[in-house]
Amino acid sequence: MAKLYSRRAILAQIALGTGVAGAGFPVSHAFAASDDRPWAFFTDDEARWTAAVADVFIPQDEFPSASQAGVVDFIDFQMATAYGAGEGLYLDPPFPAGALAEQGYQLEFTPAQLLRQGIEQARQLGDIATMDAPARADHVEEMSNRDDITGTLIVELWKLTKQGYFADPIYLGNHDYAGWRMVGFPGAHAYYTERVDAHKRSVTPPPRGIAHDRDGSPYPPRAIGGGSD
Amino acid sequence: MARTLPKTDVLIIGGGWTGLTAAYELAHAGQRCVVLERGKKRHTATSFSAPEEHDELKYAHRYSHMMDVKKETLTIRNNRDQQALPMRRLGSFLPGSGLGGAGIHWNGQLWRPLPSDLQMRSHYEERYGKDFIGPDVSVQDWGVTYEELEPHLDFFERICGTAGVAGNLGGEARPGGNVFEGPRSADYPNPPMQQPISNTLFGEAAARMGLNPFPMPSANVTKAYVNPYGAQLHPCTYCGFCERFGCGYYAKADPIICVYDRIKDHENFEIRFDAQVLRIEKSEDGKTATGAVYLDENGEEVFQPADTICMNAYALWNVHLMLVSGLGKPYDPKTRTGVVGRNYAYQTVAGVDAFFDDSVKTDPYMGAGALGVVIDDYNGDNFDHSDLGFVGGGYIACKQYHGRPIGYQPVPEGTPKWGAEWKQAVRENYNHHADLVVHGSSVSTPENYLDLDPTWTDAYGRPLLRMTFDFPENDRKMSDYVMQRAMEVAREMDNVTSVSGTNLAAVDKHYDIVPYQTTHNVGGAVIGTDPETSVVNRYGQMWDHHNVFVFGACLFPQNLGYNPTGPLMGLAYWTLEHMKRDYLPNPGPLMDA
Ligand SMILES: Cc1cc2nc3c(=O)[nH]c(=O)nc-3n(C[C@H](O)[C@H](O)[C@H](O)COP(=O)(O)OP(=O)(O)OC[C@H]3O[C@@H](n4cnc5c(N)ncnc54)[C@H](O)[C@@H]3O)c2cc1C
Ligand code: SF4
């Protein structure tokens, strides 16, 4: 059984590092409403490190940062389910050296293994927790250019961060529709026959996800079981 | 030993557009048809309904409707000096699996070939001289003409309830349609789609420049419609979850509603799901095929004998089945002999991004798979190639297919790849972007081909297909030229503040298996009139095994600038007509070798 970690406490530590702790989290912060649910995959160190990197990718401005929007929850859930276990990934050996970028992913790891081993190695390269925001950005940039597992890890985390920020909230990211509000994406309930050729500056309807209005709640459920991947 | 089942008249491998259509036509011609489909049963009504279907992560990025590379994949390299490595994850193309094949998650852009596309070699040689096509380009004529295919192209447009404007009705030019198209026997069955602001501004700019814009022909249906098989279709809602998704609104023509529902209860029709065909067996003299061995839903090997075999497994997997079954002579690039795997080609894609000032709000989430305004002025041989040093071309479309936010994050050139500035740019440009594509042809060459990989195997122990492909010089030049023209139109568009272009076939780039390009893999089992350079004769019948008929884009001797399904379904109906009329009453070669 996984140990219980307080997600809120972990994320508070991240925020200290970015220097925005004084502002506190917006009320809609994923973790402010969150809880003492255990991570399904991460250890608290891994979660903290992942949150720091994800917030380099998508930092806070008028809209939440990646971790504030639930991206770490999203990644945790993805790693604990089919995607993390390597669904849709052919992993038959051999894995010869010298693969070209054009040939795509050629490591022998499932995404969950990539994150576990990659984060362990990446953490040897510097203590992200003690860095200020510009130093973190440089550190992530530098890791992304490495021709080893950390380079691949950063590519994977960037992909997962965008997915977590913009995927339907049933997957635990995009909390309170942070990503959808930011760009103006109305979501899953989509019928635009009347508007498509109106050519008027329209007001984008407020976002509604797949599970919106289920059980009369304005927000989708945030239970891990809500994902259908 | 495989268990042997009672013999059937026709065995059809694959339950997508071509397979289900073959079953429909041949069952009605009195043939007992068995369709073997490797994937699951699914249905438009129950499997694709909103809002659950509108899950971008699950369908567009986790590929839940597509084939599973854990079971079958291929290896890839750019040239013969490299070691091909497995395509470990889907990316560049997304083949289908399950009832309806890729036809349930296609866009519905429904094109016809230009008459000259089908006579590519003779047309260019006649217009520009014998030496115009370079020595390392192996393009050839299809062996079947536009006039011959026209009734079949027209019929498939009606099966799909296609929305569009005819540009050439029986030789008469029609305003608002494609002025370059070949003569058509009838107008489209439905009126064109409603266009959003970005596509409209593109069309206006193109017209000001003297070019000829028209709405993209679309199998996203615009009106309530009943197709010739009796299938009911409904108007598109512009939901924007189209490409990579099934359409629960019955608005995107797909093989389940358009064909399967109309044949499923016929006494001559049977389909088996979870039926993975492993190989085709040949008779002792090798002249005919006797049936196919497949794994049934319990994982048991079964032999299904048949008088006639139709290969409808999608371009790549048809070629793979031929290679693992020893059908036809494999191509050898060293000696440039053999045919199976020869002339594999792809699609040459470039993108142009135009950014509007704040006065134009595009609402990119209002989209549909075939929602575009197109110019065909630089496609095929619609423009003078004399001084250009390449053959072929592409259409330029301004499109609004899908503004779904994981995949659609347009930012101007020079924006950092992540961080605060990136975030700001995504926010500012999501609603102010015009999305142009150059959808270009792909010539065949002696060095781009398919064979079997010496190292890796699939889940069934068969060697993987090996793809050796890079963009030919011809196509790099072509793509760059047409992209420059697209950028000119983009700059002419009202309220556009910046324009940038990305050519995937630029000189410094190699074909890359990772970013999605198109699921338009073509060639490898090409059609023709010479058994030295084609796998099947002009009726789609294998030269070496007269009771095997081949369907799909593997027949294309090179790729045209259009999406393949219109042309390949035209060919399918052409083949089926000749099977019904000439072959089945009197089985044997339909052409002398
Ligand atoms: C995202 C996407 C968008 C597209 N958009 C367009 C478009 O806008 N316009 C256009 O013209 N084309 C488009 N296409 C291409 C179009 O989908 C194909 O051209 C078309 O589906 C080909 O039909 P087919 O019958 O040859 O193959 P498919 O539809 O792929 O059907 C082949 C079937 O064979 C089955 N099969 C394969 N191997 C075996 C085996 N060994 N045993 C048993 N069964 C097997 C597969 O599971 C599959 O169901 C698109 C494709 C994709 C993926
Ligand atoms: S855009 Fe139209 S055709 Fe495409 S899935 Fe939505 S409703 Fe169907």
Coordinates of C-alpha atoms and ligand atoms in Angstrom, one line a residue, chain B residues 13-19 36-39 42 66 72 93-103 105-111 243-244 255 275-278 312-315 317-318 321 369-370 462 516 519-520 551-553 563-569, ligand 1:
Chain B
I13 CA -9.6 -9.8 -45.5
G14 CA -10.4 -6.5 -43.7
G15 CA -13.7 -4.8 -42.7
G16 CA -13.0 -1.2 -43.6
W17 CA -14.2 0.9 -46.6
T18 CA -13.0 -1.4 -49.3
G19 CA -13.7 -4.7 -47.6
L36 CA -12.3 -11.5 -41.5
E37 CA -11.6 -8.4 -39.4
R38 CA -8.7 -8.4 -36.9
G39 CA -10.4 -5.8 -34.7
R42 CA -18.2 -1.5 -32.8
M66 CA -6.5 2.7 -34.0
E72 CA 1.6 -5.5 -35.5
F93 CA 0.2 7.6 -39.7
L94 CA -2.7 6.0 -37.8
P95 CA -4.0 2.8 -39.4
G96 CA -7.4 1.6 -38.2
S97 CA -8.5 -1.6 -36.6
G98 CA -12.1 -2.8 -35.9
L99 CA -15.3 -2.6 -37.8
G100 CA -15.1 0.2 -40.4
G101 CA -11.3 0.3 -40.3
A102 CA -9.7 3.8 -40.6
G103 CA -13.0 4.8 -42.3
H105 CA -11.9 8.1 -37.9
W106 CA -11.0 9.6 -41.2
N107 CA -11.7 13.3 -42.0
G108 CA -14.0 12.8 -44.9
Q109 CA -12.0 14.9 -47.5
L110 CA -13.3 13.2 -50.6
W111 CA -11.4 13.8 -53.8
E243 CA -10.4 13.5 -37.5
R244 CA -9.3 10.6 -35.2
P255 CA -18.3 2.3 -43.6
A275 CA -10.0 -12.7 -36.8
Q276 CA -6.4 -12.0 -37.4
V277 CA -5.3 -13.3 -40.8
L278 CA -1.8 -14.6 -40.6
N312 CA -8.7 -5.3 -48.1
A313 CA -6.4 -5.0 -45.1
Y314 CA -5.2 -1.4 -45.8
A315 CA -2.3 -0.6 -48.1
W317 CA -0.9 -4.7 -44.4
N318 CA -1.9 -6.0 -47.9
L321 CA 0.4 -10.3 -46.2
G369 CA -12.8 16.9 -40.8
A370 CA -13.3 18.3 -44.3
R462 CA 5.9 -13.0 -38.4
Y516 CA 1.5 12.9 -37.6
T519 CA -2.5 8.0 -43.1
H520 CA -2.0 8.0 -46.9
F551 CA -7.9 -3.1 -53.0
G552 CA -6.7 0.1 -51.4
A553 CA -4.0 2.7 -51.8
N563 CA -6.3 12.3 -50.1
P564 CA -6.6 8.7 -51.3
T565 CA -10.0 7.3 -50.4
G566 CA -11.9 8.8 -53.3
P567 CA -9.5 7.4 -55.9
L568 CA -9.1 4.0 -54.1
M569 CA -12.8 3.6 -53.8
Ligands
LIG1 C1 -6.8 10.2 -39.0 C2 -7.1 9.8 -40.5 C3 -7.7 10.8 -41.3 C4 -8.0 10.4 -42.7 N1 -8.6 11.3 -43.5 C5 -8.8 11.0 -44.8 C6 -9.5 12.0 -45.6 O1 -9.9 13.0 -45.2 N2 -9.7 11.7 -46.9 C7 -9.2 10.5 -47.4 O2 -9.4 10.3 -48.6 N3 -8.6 9.6 -46.6 C8 -8.4 9.8 -45.3 N4 -7.8 8.9 -44.5 C9 -7.5 7.6 -45.1 C10 -8.6 6.6 -45.1 O3 -9.0 6.3 -43.8 C11 -8.2 5.3 -45.9 O4 -7.8 5.6 -47.2 C12 -9.3 4.3 -45.9 O5 -9.8 4.0 -44.7 C13 -8.7 3.0 -46.6 O6 -9.7 2.0 -46.7 P1 -9.2 0.5 -46.6 O7 -10.4 -0.4 -46.8 O8 -8.1 0.3 -47.6 O9 -8.5 0.3 -45.2 P2 -9.1 0.4 -43.7 O10 -10.2 1.3 -43.7 O11 -7.9 0.8 -42.9 O12 -9.5 -1.0 -43.4 C14 -8.7 -2.1 -43.3 C15 -9.2 -3.1 -42.3 O13 -8.5 -4.3 -42.4 C16 -8.2 -4.8 -41.1 N5 -7.0 -5.7 -41.2 C17 -5.8 -5.3 -41.4 N6 -4.9 -6.4 -41.4 C18 -5.7 -7.5 -41.2 C19 -5.5 -8.9 -41.0 N7 -4.2 -9.4 -41.1 N8 -6.5 -9.7 -40.7 C20 -7.8 -9.2 -40.6 N9 -8.1 -7.9 -40.7 C21 -7.1 -7.1 -41.0 C22 -8.0 -3.6 -40.3 O14 -8.3 -3.9 -38.9 C23 -9.0 -2.6 -40.8 O15 -10.3 -2.7 -40.2 C24 -7.6 9.1 -43.2 C25 -7.0 8.2 -42.3 C26 -6.8 8.5 -41.0 C27 -6.2 7.5 -40.1

